[in-house]
Amino acid sequence: MVKKPIYVDNHATTRTDPRVVDAMLPYFTEHFGNAASRTHDFGWQAADAVDTGRTQVADLVGARATEIVFTSGATEANNLAIQGITKKYSGEPHHVITVVTEHRAVLDPCEMVEQQGGCVTYLAVQPDGLVDVHELDRAVRPDTILITVMTVNNEIGVIQPIADIAKVARAHGVPLHTDAAQALGKTPVEVDQLGVDLLSMSAHKMYGPKGVGALYIKGGTRRTALDPLIYGGGHEQGLRSGTLNVAGIVGFGCAAGLCSNEFMAELDYVKRLRDRLWNGLNDRVSDIRLNGSMDRRVHHNLNVSFSGVDGEALLIGLDDIAASSGSACSSESHAPSHVVKALGVDDNLARASIRFGLSHDNTDAEIDYIVNKVADMVRHLRALSPLRKDDVSHEENDPVVTRWLGDR
Amino acid sequence: MKHSPDVIDHVQHPRNVGSLPVDGIDVGTGLVESPEHGVVTRLQIKVDSATGIINEARFKTFGCGFAIASSSIVTEWIKGQTLNKALAIKPADIEKALNLSASKRHCSVLAEDAVKAAIADYRKKRG
């Protein structure tokens, strides 16, 4: 018997590992000190815990502890990276390169750059969701001050060729930022191998707590010229003021350790689950479209469109399966996913997209339950559509039907 | 906002799904759409010409679950009603019954439009 509801929305957030929670708890009650208190044991203990967490997080990505600035999460880290650089150029021409499939936490700061007088190029992606590195190379201008490309896409899970992009960035002398929130614990992330200057992280996407993340800054604060966004005490080498979230940092560090030592070893298991899901759905359901490259994708992700079925309707029908349609941030609006649309998919097929985000906590039995339930619900909803060929014989010349069928 | 159990129920077990013969003299068909939301609904009624009462209703909807639930629930409401009573159903009634949020208003409006279109088609046929 499978325990329900089944959680397969691990791109939205992950379950905090119980060992992470255990590590955090003493820092609320027993060792509750402020890491900035330099005159007593409470403060020293908190500062020691922060140092340990910083080292653990740095180790996860092959960085030095001095290169890690703690933030409230990846959204803040992205804002710090993008606005922190562009602020320095206010009043003079500056240009940022990003990609249309980025998360809102990158796209919205980029829109802010435009509002403040900068210029932004939003690169299209290829039909498999990947950036064309040559196109990126051609987009670089003399006034380009930043390139920002996510490591792993949060909707379709594709892994961008960051190391190749870094070569282009380096050739032009432009700093490269990557939002790695969806990559950590899912695919190897090593800052020197990737060649990035700035890298955003989030604890809650990798089995840590919400409310804590970090920005990796190559060489620490001296090398990369960043301006802070938040002032008030000069914490984090002056780049991010505010009392440190000690318990959160302890949890983040613990989760980072688990990722390196344990979760990365479970990738084959997760891949087997994902393949079981994909093959099972293909066996049971016709007209499925895979959104994004299968080869260059984290094993935790499957994003598919069932033609003729609205993704949101499917999710309402699947009331004991927690998956998502589009990104969690935009599903209230029911706008078709901007990421799936960027693959060249029409609005209806984009609205038909479902994102499954698997983790090492999922099981074969859960996958089999999902396959059966999804197949049944897709059949049910397709039968409910007035746009089926066999159903519209009487209305063949109706402009509404003609247009919708032409659409598909 | 959590989906209301009624919405889930109507998506999983929609009422009065299907078609009536479009050419039937006692049948009215409404086909309405909201392309920007990706919704198409066809709603049909069969009317007893002697009493003017809707004795059958059928629907089919492609689109989000709230649009499916809205069209499903109105087919339940209009069965056994006079045409004028059916015309009196307002989007707000559907929103209340299904606990729809403001962002789903287009779904209830479309279901109302489908009822109106089916009745207009029936009345046009009857001259």
Coordinates of C-alpha atoms in Angstrom, one line a residue:
Chain A
M1 CA 0.0 0.0 0.0
V2 CA 1.4 3.4 -1.0
K3 CA 1.2 6.2 1.5
K4 CA -0.7 9.2 0.0
P5 CA -0.5 11.9 -1.0
I6 CA 2.6 11.2 -3.0
Y7 CA 5.1 14.0 -3.2
V8 CA 6.7 14.5 -6.6
D9 CA 7.1 18.3 -6.5
N10 CA 10.7 18.4 -5.4
H11 CA 11.6 21.3 -7.6
A12 CA 9.3 23.5 -5.6
T13 CA 10.8 22.4 -2.3
T14 CA 12.2 19.2 -0.7
R15 CA 11.5 17.6 2.6
T16 CA 14.0 18.7 5.2
D17 CA 16.1 15.7 6.1
P18 CA 15.4 14.7 9.7
R19 CA 19.1 14.7 10.4
V20 CA 19.2 18.3 9.2
V21 CA 16.4 19.2 11.7
D22 CA 18.2 17.4 14.5
A23 CA 21.4 19.4 13.8
M24 CA 19.4 22.7 13.8
L25 CA 17.3 22.3 16.9
P26 CA 20.0 23.1 19.5
Y27 CA 20.6 26.4 17.8
F28 CA 17.1 27.7 18.6
T29 CA 17.1 26.9 22.3
E30 CA 20.5 26.0 23.8
H31 CA 23.0 27.7 21.5
F32 CA 20.8 30.6 20.6
G33 CA 23.5 33.3 20.5
N34 CA 24.1 35.9 17.9
A35 CA 27.0 35.1 15.7
A36 CA 28.0 38.8 15.8
S37 CA 28.3 38.8 19.6
R38 CA 32.0 38.8 20.2
T39 CA 32.1 39.1 24.0
H40 CA 30.6 35.8 25.4
D41 CA 30.3 32.1 24.8
F42 CA 26.8 32.3 23.3
G43 CA 28.1 34.4 20.5
W44 CA 31.3 32.4 20.0
Q45 CA 29.3 29.1 19.7
A46 CA 27.0 30.7 17.2
A47 CA 30.0 32.0 15.2
D48 CA 31.7 28.6 15.3
A49 CA 28.5 27.0 14.0
V50 CA 28.3 29.5 11.2
D51 CA 32.0 28.9 10.3
T52 CA 31.3 25.1 10.1
G53 CA 28.2 25.7 8.0
R54 CA 30.2 28.0 5.7
T55 CA 32.9 25.4 5.2
Q56 CA 30.4 22.6 4.5
V57 CA 28.6 24.8 1.9
A58 CA 31.9 25.8 0.3
D59 CA 33.0 22.2 0.2
L60 CA 29.8 21.2 -1.6
V61 CA 30.7 23.4 -4.6
G62 CA 34.5 23.2 -4.3
A63 CA 34.9 26.8 -3.1
R64 CA 36.7 28.4 -0.1
A65 CA 34.7 29.5 2.9
T66 CA 35.7 33.1 2.3
E67 CA 33.9 33.0 -1.0
I68 CA 30.5 32.2 0.5
V69 CA 28.0 34.9 1.5
F70 CA 24.9 33.7 3.2
T71 CA 21.5 35.1 2.1
S72 CA 17.8 34.3 2.7
G73 CA 17.8 32.0 -0.3
A74 CA 18.5 31.8 -4.0
T75 CA 16.2 34.6 -4.9
E76 CA 18.2 37.0 -2.8
A77 CA 21.5 35.5 -4.0
N78 CA 20.3 36.1 -7.7
N79 CA 19.3 39.7 -6.8
L80 CA 22.6 40.3 -5.1
A81 CA 24.6 39.0 -8.0
I82 CA 22.6 40.8 -10.7
Q83 CA 21.8 44.1 -9.0
G84 CA 25.0 44.1 -7.0
I85 CA 27.0 44.2 -10.3
T86 CA 24.7 46.5 -12.3
K87 CA 24.4 49.1 -9.5
K88 CA 28.0 49.9 -10.0
Y89 CA 27.3 50.9 -13.6
S90 CA 24.3 53.2 -13.0
G91 CA 24.6 56.3 -15.2
E92 CA 26.7 54.6 -17.8
P93 CA 25.7 52.1 -20.6
H94 CA 25.6 48.5 -19.4
H95 CA 24.3 45.3 -20.9
V96 CA 23.4 42.0 -19.3
I97 CA 22.8 38.7 -21.1
T98 CA 20.4 36.1 -19.8
V99 CA 18.0 33.5 -21.2
V100 CA 14.2 33.4 -21.7
T101 CA 13.8 30.2 -19.6
E102 CA 15.4 31.6 -16.4
H103 CA 13.5 31.6 -13.2
R104 CA 11.5 34.7 -12.3
A105 CA 14.2 35.3 -9.6
V106 CA 16.6 36.2 -12.4
L107 CA 14.1 37.6 -15.0
D108 CA 12.6 40.1 -12.6
P109 CA 15.9 41.5 -11.4
C110 CA 16.9 41.8 -15.1
E111 CA 13.7 43.7 -15.8
M112 CA 14.8 46.0 -13.0
V113 CA 18.1 46.5 -14.7
E114 CA 16.2 47.6 -17.8
Q115 CA 14.0 50.0 -15.8
Q116 CA 17.1 51.5 -14.3
G117 CA 18.6 52.3 -17.7
G118 CA 20.5 49.2 -18.5
C119 CA 20.0 46.9 -21.5
V120 CA 19.3 43.1 -21.3
T121 CA 19.5 40.5 -24.0
Y122 CA 17.1 37.5 -23.4
L123 CA 18.6 34.6 -25.4
A124 CA 16.2 32.1 -26.9
V125 CA 16.8 28.4 -26.3
Q126 CA 16.9 25.6 -28.8
P127 CA 14.0 23.2 -29.0
D128 CA 15.7 20.9 -26.4
G129 CA 15.8 23.8 -23.9
L130 CA 19.5 24.4 -24.1
V131 CA 21.3 27.6 -24.8
D132 CA 23.2 27.9 -28.1
V133 CA 26.7 28.9 -27.0
H134 CA 27.6 30.5 -30.3
E135 CA 24.5 32.6 -30.2
L136 CA 25.5 33.7 -26.7
D137 CA 29.0 34.5 -28.0
R138 CA 27.5 36.7 -30.7
A139 CA 25.3 38.5 -28.1
V140 CA 28.3 39.8 -26.1
R141 CA 28.8 43.6 -26.6
P142 CA 31.6 45.9 -25.5
D143 CA 29.3 47.1 -22.7
T144 CA 28.3 43.7 -21.5
I145 CA 29.0 43.5 -17.7
L146 CA 27.3 40.2 -16.7
I147 CA 26.1 36.9 -18.2
T148 CA 23.6 35.0 -16.1
V149 CA 22.5 31.5 -17.1
M150 CA 20.9 28.9 -14.7
T151 CA 22.7 25.6 -14.2
V152 CA 19.5 23.5 -14.2
N153 CA 16.1 24.7 -15.2
N154 CA 13.4 24.5 -12.5
E155 CA 10.6 23.4 -14.9
I156 CA 12.2 21.1 -17.5
G157 CA 15.4 20.1 -15.6
V158 CA 17.8 20.6 -18.5
I159 CA 21.4 21.2 -17.6
Q160 CA 22.9 24.2 -19.4
P161 CA 26.4 24.0 -20.8
I162 CA 27.8 26.3 -18.1
A163 CA 31.4 25.3 -18.6
D164 CA 31.2 26.1 -22.4
I165 CA 29.4 29.4 -21.6
A166 CA 32.2 30.2 -19.1
K167 CA 34.8 29.9 -21.8
V168 CA 32.9 32.5 -23.8
A169 CA 32.5 34.7 -20.8
R170 CA 36.2 34.5 -20.0
A171 CA 37.2 35.2 -23.6
H172 CA 35.3 38.4 -23.4
G173 CA 36.3 39.2 -19.8
V174 CA 32.7 39.2 -18.6
P175 CA 31.7 37.8 -15.2
L176 CA 29.4 34.8 -15.3
H177 CA 26.6 34.1 -12.8
T178 CA 24.6 30.9 -12.5
D179 CA 21.6 30.1 -10.5
A180 CA 22.4 26.6 -9.3
A181 CA 19.4 26.2 -6.9
Q182 CA 18.0 23.3 -8.9
A183 CA 21.4 21.7 -9.5
L184 CA 22.9 21.1 -6.1
G185 CA 22.5 17.5 -4.9
K186 CA 21.3 16.5 -8.4
T187 CA 24.3 16.9 -10.6
P188 CA 27.9 17.7 -9.9
V189 CA 28.5 21.4 -9.2
E190 CA 32.1 22.5 -8.8
V191 CA 32.8 26.1 -9.3
D192 CA 36.2 25.8 -10.8
Q193 CA 35.1 23.1 -13.2
L194 CA 32.1 25.2 -14.2
G195 CA 34.3 28.3 -14.4
V196 CA 31.7 30.6 -12.9
D197 CA 32.3 33.8 -11.0
L198 CA 29.0 33.9 -9.0
L199 CA 26.7 31.0 -8.1
S200 CA 23.4 31.1 -6.3
M201 CA 22.3 28.3 -3.8
S202 CA 19.2 27.5 -1.9
A203 CA 19.1 25.1 1.1
H204 CA 15.4 24.1 0.8
K205 CA 15.9 22.7 -2.7
M206 CA 18.5 20.2 -1.4
Y207 CA 16.8 18.8 1.7
G208 CA 17.7 21.7 3.9
P209 CA 15.5 24.4 5.6
K210 CA 13.7 27.2 3.9
G211 CA 14.9 30.8 4.4
V212 CA 18.6 30.3 3.8
G213 CA 20.8 30.2 0.8
A214 CA 24.1 31.6 -0.4
L215 CA 26.0 33.4 -3.1
Y216 CA 29.4 32.1 -4.1
I217 CA 31.7 34.9 -5.1
K218 CA 34.9 33.9 -6.8
G219 CA 37.9 35.1 -4.9
G220 CA 35.7 36.5 -2.1
T221 CA 34.4 40.1 -2.0
R222 CA 37.6 41.7 -3.2
R223 CA 37.8 40.1 -6.6
T224 CA 34.3 40.6 -7.9
A225 CA 33.0 44.1 -7.6
L226 CA 29.6 43.8 -6.0
D227 CA 27.5 46.4 -4.2
P228 CA 25.3 45.2 -1.3
L229 CA 21.6 45.4 -1.5
I230 CA 20.9 45.4 2.2
Y231 CA 22.7 47.7 4.7
G232 CA 22.7 47.6 8.4
G233 CA 25.7 46.3 10.3
G234 CA 28.1 45.1 7.6
H235 CA 27.7 41.4 8.2
E236 CA 29.0 39.0 5.6
Q237 CA 32.0 41.1 4.6
G238 CA 29.7 44.1 4.2
L239 CA 27.7 42.4 1.4
R240 CA 24.7 41.3 3.3
S241 CA 23.8 43.0 6.6
G242 CA 21.4 41.4 9.1
T243 CA 21.8 39.0 11.9
L244 CA 22.8 35.6 10.6
N245 CA 20.3 32.8 10.5
V246 CA 22.4 30.5 12.6
A247 CA 20.1 27.5 12.8
G248 CA 19.4 27.9 9.1
I249 CA 23.1 28.0 8.3
V250 CA 23.7 24.9 10.5
G251 CA 20.9 23.1 8.6
F252 CA 22.2 24.3 5.2
G253 CA 25.7 23.0 6.1
C254 CA 24.3 19.7 7.3
A255 CA 22.3 19.3 4.1
A256 CA 25.4 20.2 2.0
G257 CA 27.3 17.4 3.8
L258 CA 24.5 14.9 3.1
C259 CA 24.4 15.9 -0.6
S260 CA 28.2 15.3 -1.0
N261 CA 28.3 12.1 1.0
E262 CA 25.0 10.4 0.3
F263 CA 22.5 11.9 -2.1
M264 CA 24.9 12.2 -5.0
A265 CA 25.4 8.4 -4.6
E266 CA 21.7 7.9 -5.1
L267 CA 21.5 9.5 -8.6
D268 CA 21.3 6.1 -10.3
Y269 CA 18.3 5.2 -8.1
V270 CA 16.5 8.4 -9.0
K271 CA 17.3 7.9 -12.7
R272 CA 15.7 4.4 -12.5
L273 CA 12.6 5.9 -10.9
R274 CA 12.4 8.6 -13.6
D275 CA 12.9 6.1 -16.4
R276 CA 10.2 3.9 -14.9
L277 CA 7.8 6.9 -14.8
W278 CA 8.6 7.9 -18.4
N279 CA 8.4 4.4 -19.8
G280 CA 5.3 3.6 -17.8
L281 CA 3.5 6.7 -19.1
N282 CA 4.5 5.9 -22.7
D283 CA 3.2 2.4 -22.4
R284 CA -0.2 3.6 -21.1
V285 CA -0.8 7.0 -22.8
S286 CA -0.6 8.1 -26.4
D287 CA 0.4 11.6 -27.7
I288 CA 2.9 12.5 -24.9
R289 CA 5.5 15.1 -25.5
L290 CA 8.7 15.3 -23.5
N291 CA 9.6 18.9 -22.8
G292 CA 13.3 19.5 -23.0
S293 CA 16.3 17.3 -23.7
M294 CA 16.3 13.9 -22.0
D295 CA 20.0 13.3 -22.2
R296 CA 21.1 16.7 -20.7
R297 CA 18.6 16.7 -17.8
V298 CA 18.8 16.0 -14.1
H299 CA 17.5 12.5 -13.3
H300 CA 15.0 14.1 -10.8
N301 CA 12.9 15.7 -13.5
L302 CA 10.3 14.7 -16.0
N303 CA 8.2 17.4 -17.7
V304 CA 5.7 16.2 -20.2
S305 CA 2.6 17.5 -22.1
F306 CA -0.4 15.3 -22.7
S307 CA -2.0 16.8 -25.8
G308 CA -5.6 17.6 -25.5
V309 CA -5.4 17.7 -21.7
D310 CA -5.1 20.8 -19.6
G311 CA -2.3 20.4 -17.0
E312 CA -4.2 22.1 -14.3
A313 CA -7.3 20.0 -14.8
L314 CA -5.1 16.9 -14.7
L315 CA -3.6 18.0 -11.3
I316 CA -7.0 18.7 -9.8
G317 CA -8.1 15.2 -10.9
L318 CA -4.9 13.7 -9.4
D319 CA -5.8 14.9 -5.9
D320 CA -3.5 12.4 -4.1
I321 CA -0.4 13.2 -6.2
A322 CA 1.5 16.4 -5.5
A323 CA 3.0 17.5 -8.8
S324 CA 2.8 20.8 -10.6
S325 CA 1.9 22.5 -13.8
G326 CA 4.1 25.3 -15.0
S327 CA 6.1 26.7 -12.1
A328 CA 4.5 27.0 -8.7
C329 CA 4.9 30.8 -8.8
S330 CA 2.7 31.3 -11.8
S331 CA 0.2 28.5 -11.6
E332 CA -2.5 30.8 -10.0
S333 CA -2.6 32.9 -13.2
H334 CA -2.9 29.9 -15.5
A335 CA -0.7 31.5 -18.1
P336 CA 1.1 28.9 -20.1
S337 CA 4.6 28.1 -18.9
H338 CA 7.1 30.6 -20.3
V339 CA 9.7 27.8 -20.2
V340 CA 7.7 25.3 -22.2
K341 CA 6.6 27.9 -24.7
A342 CA 10.2 28.9 -25.2
L343 CA 10.8 25.3 -26.7
G344 CA 8.5 26.3 -29.6
V345 CA 5.4 24.7 -28.1
D346 CA 1.9 26.2 -28.7
D347 CA -0.1 27.7 -25.8
N348 CA -2.4 24.7 -25.4
L349 CA 0.4 22.1 -25.3
A350 CA 2.3 24.4 -22.9
R351 CA -0.8 24.5 -20.7
A352 CA -0.8 20.7 -20.9
S353 CA 2.6 20.4 -19.3
I354 CA 3.1 18.6 -16.0
R355 CA 6.3 18.7 -14.0
F356 CA 7.3 15.7 -11.9
G357 CA 10.2 16.4 -9.5
L358 CA 11.4 13.1 -8.0
S359 CA 13.7 12.5 -5.0
H360 CA 15.5 9.6 -3.4
D361 CA 12.6 9.4 -1.0
N362 CA 10.2 8.1 -3.8
T363 CA 9.7 4.4 -4.4
D364 CA 8.9 2.1 -7.3
A365 CA 5.4 1.5 -5.9
E366 CA 4.7 5.2 -5.8
I367 CA 5.8 5.6 -9.5
D368 CA 3.6 2.7 -10.5
Y369 CA 0.6 4.3 -8.7
I370 CA 1.3 7.6 -10.4
V371 CA 1.6 6.0 -13.9
N372 CA -1.8 4.3 -13.5
K373 CA -3.5 7.3 -12.0
V374 CA -2.2 9.7 -14.6
A375 CA -3.0 7.3 -17.5
D376 CA -6.6 7.0 -16.2
M377 CA -7.1 10.7 -15.7
V378 CA -5.6 11.6 -19.1
R379 CA -8.0 9.2 -20.8
H380 CA -10.9 10.6 -18.7
L381 CA -10.1 14.2 -19.6
R382 CA -9.5 13.5 -23.2
A383 CA -13.0 11.9 -23.4
L384 CA -14.3 15.1 -21.9
S385 CA -13.0 17.3 -24.6
P386 CA -15.4 18.7 -27.2
L387 CA -12.5 18.9 -29.7
R388 CA -12.1 15.3 -30.5
K389 CA -12.3 14.4 -34.2
D390 CA -15.0 11.8 -33.6
D391 CA -17.1 14.3 -31.6
V392 CA -17.3 17.2 -33.9
S393 CA -18.8 15.7 -37.1
H394 CA -21.9 17.8 -36.7
E395 CA -20.0 21.0 -36.3
E396 CA -17.3 20.5 -38.9
N397 CA -17.7 24.0 -40.2
D398 CA -17.9 25.7 -36.9
P399 CA -15.2 28.3 -36.8
V400 CA -14.5 27.6 -33.2
V401 CA -13.9 23.9 -33.7
T402 CA -11.9 24.5 -36.9
R403 CA -9.6 26.9 -35.2
W404 CA -9.0 24.8 -32.2
L405 CA -8.4 21.6 -34.2
G406 CA -6.1 23.6 -36.5
D407 CA -4.2 24.6 -33.4
R408 CA -3.4 21.0 -32.5
Chain B
M1 CA -5.9 28.4 -1.9
K2 CA -7.0 24.8 -1.5
H3 CA -9.3 23.5 -4.2
S4 CA -12.8 22.9 -2.9
P5 CA -13.8 19.3 -2.7
D6 CA -16.7 20.1 -5.1
V7 CA -14.3 21.1 -7.8
I8 CA -12.3 17.9 -7.4
D9 CA -15.5 15.9 -7.4
H10 CA -16.8 17.5 -10.6
V11 CA -13.4 17.0 -12.4
Q12 CA -13.2 13.3 -11.3
H13 CA -16.9 12.6 -11.8
P14 CA -18.3 15.2 -14.2
R15 CA -22.1 15.2 -14.5
N16 CA -24.0 15.0 -17.7
V17 CA -21.1 14.5 -20.0
G18 CA -21.8 13.9 -23.7
S19 CA -23.7 15.1 -26.7
L20 CA -27.2 15.5 -28.0
P21 CA -28.0 15.5 -31.7
V22 CA -27.1 19.0 -32.9
D23 CA -29.8 18.9 -35.6
G24 CA -32.6 17.9 -33.2
I25 CA -35.4 20.5 -33.3
D26 CA -35.8 20.3 -29.5
V27 CA -32.0 20.7 -28.9
G28 CA -30.1 23.9 -28.4
T29 CA -26.2 23.9 -28.7
G30 CA -23.9 26.5 -27.3
L31 CA -20.2 26.3 -28.2
V32 CA -18.2 29.0 -26.4
E33 CA -14.5 29.6 -26.0
S34 CA -11.9 31.6 -24.1
P35 CA -8.7 31.2 -26.2
E36 CA -6.6 33.3 -23.8
H37 CA -7.4 30.8 -21.1
G38 CA -7.3 27.7 -23.3
V39 CA -11.0 26.8 -22.7
V40 CA -13.7 25.5 -25.0
T41 CA -17.1 24.4 -23.7
R42 CA -20.0 22.8 -25.6
L43 CA -23.2 22.8 -23.7
Q44 CA -26.5 21.3 -25.0
I45 CA -30.0 21.3 -23.8
K46 CA -33.1 19.3 -24.8
V47 CA -36.3 21.2 -24.2
D48 CA -39.8 19.8 -23.7
S49 CA -41.7 22.0 -26.2
A50 CA -45.0 21.6 -24.4
T51 CA -43.8 22.8 -21.0
G52 CA -40.7 24.8 -22.0
I53 CA -38.7 22.9 -19.4
I54 CA -35.1 21.7 -20.0
N55 CA -35.3 17.9 -19.5
E56 CA -31.8 17.0 -20.7
A57 CA -28.4 18.8 -20.5
R58 CA -25.0 17.6 -21.8
F59 CA -21.6 19.2 -21.8
K60 CA -18.1 18.7 -22.9
T61 CA -15.2 20.9 -21.9
F62 CA -11.6 21.2 -22.8
G63 CA -9.6 23.4 -20.4
C64 CA -8.7 23.8 -16.7
G65 CA -10.4 22.0 -13.9
F66 CA -12.4 25.0 -12.8
A67 CA -13.9 25.4 -16.3
I68 CA -14.9 21.7 -16.3
A69 CA -16.4 22.0 -12.8
S70 CA -18.3 25.2 -13.7
S71 CA -19.9 23.6 -16.8
S72 CA -20.6 20.4 -15.0
I73 CA -22.4 22.1 -12.2
V74 CA -24.6 24.3 -14.4
T75 CA -25.8 21.2 -16.3
E76 CA -27.1 19.9 -12.9
W77 CA -28.8 23.2 -12.1
I78 CA -30.6 23.8 -15.4
K79 CA -32.1 20.3 -15.7
G80 CA -35.8 20.6 -14.9
Q81 CA -35.8 24.3 -15.1
T82 CA -37.6 26.7 -17.4
L83 CA -35.5 28.6 -20.0
N84 CA -35.9 31.8 -18.1
K85 CA -34.9 30.2 -14.8
A86 CA -31.8 28.8 -16.5
L87 CA -31.0 32.2 -17.9
A88 CA -31.1 33.7 -14.4
I89 CA -28.0 31.7 -13.3
K90 CA -25.2 34.2 -12.7
P91 CA -21.4 33.6 -12.6
A92 CA -21.5 34.6 -8.9
D93 CA -23.7 31.6 -8.2
I94 CA -21.1 29.2 -9.7
E95 CA -18.3 31.0 -7.9
K96 CA -20.0 30.6 -4.6
A97 CA -21.0 26.9 -5.1
L98 CA -17.4 26.0 -6.2
N99 CA -15.6 28.4 -4.0
L100 CA -13.7 29.9 -7.0
S101 CA -11.0 32.5 -6.5
A102 CA -11.2 35.8 -8.4
S103 CA -8.6 34.6 -10.9
K104 CA -10.9 31.8 -12.0
R105 CA -13.8 34.1 -12.8
H106 CA -13.5 33.5 -16.5
C107 CA -14.5 29.9 -15.9
S108 CA -17.8 30.7 -14.3
V109 CA -18.5 33.4 -16.9
L110 CA -17.9 30.9 -19.7
A111 CA -20.3 28.4 -18.2
E112 CA -22.9 31.1 -18.0
D113 CA -22.2 32.1 -21.6
A114 CA -22.6 28.4 -22.7
V115 CA -26.1 28.2 -21.1
K116 CA -27.1 31.5 -22.8
A117 CA -25.7 30.3 -26.2
A118 CA -27.6 27.0 -26.0
I119 CA -30.8 28.7 -25.1
A120 CA -30.4 31.2 -27.9
D121 CA -29.7 28.4 -30.4
Y122 CA -32.8 26.6 -29.2
R123 CA -35.0 29.7 -29.5
K124 CA -33.6 30.5 -32.9
K125 CA -34.5 27.0 -34.1
R126 CA -38.1 27.3 -32.8
G127 CA -38.4 30.7 -34.5

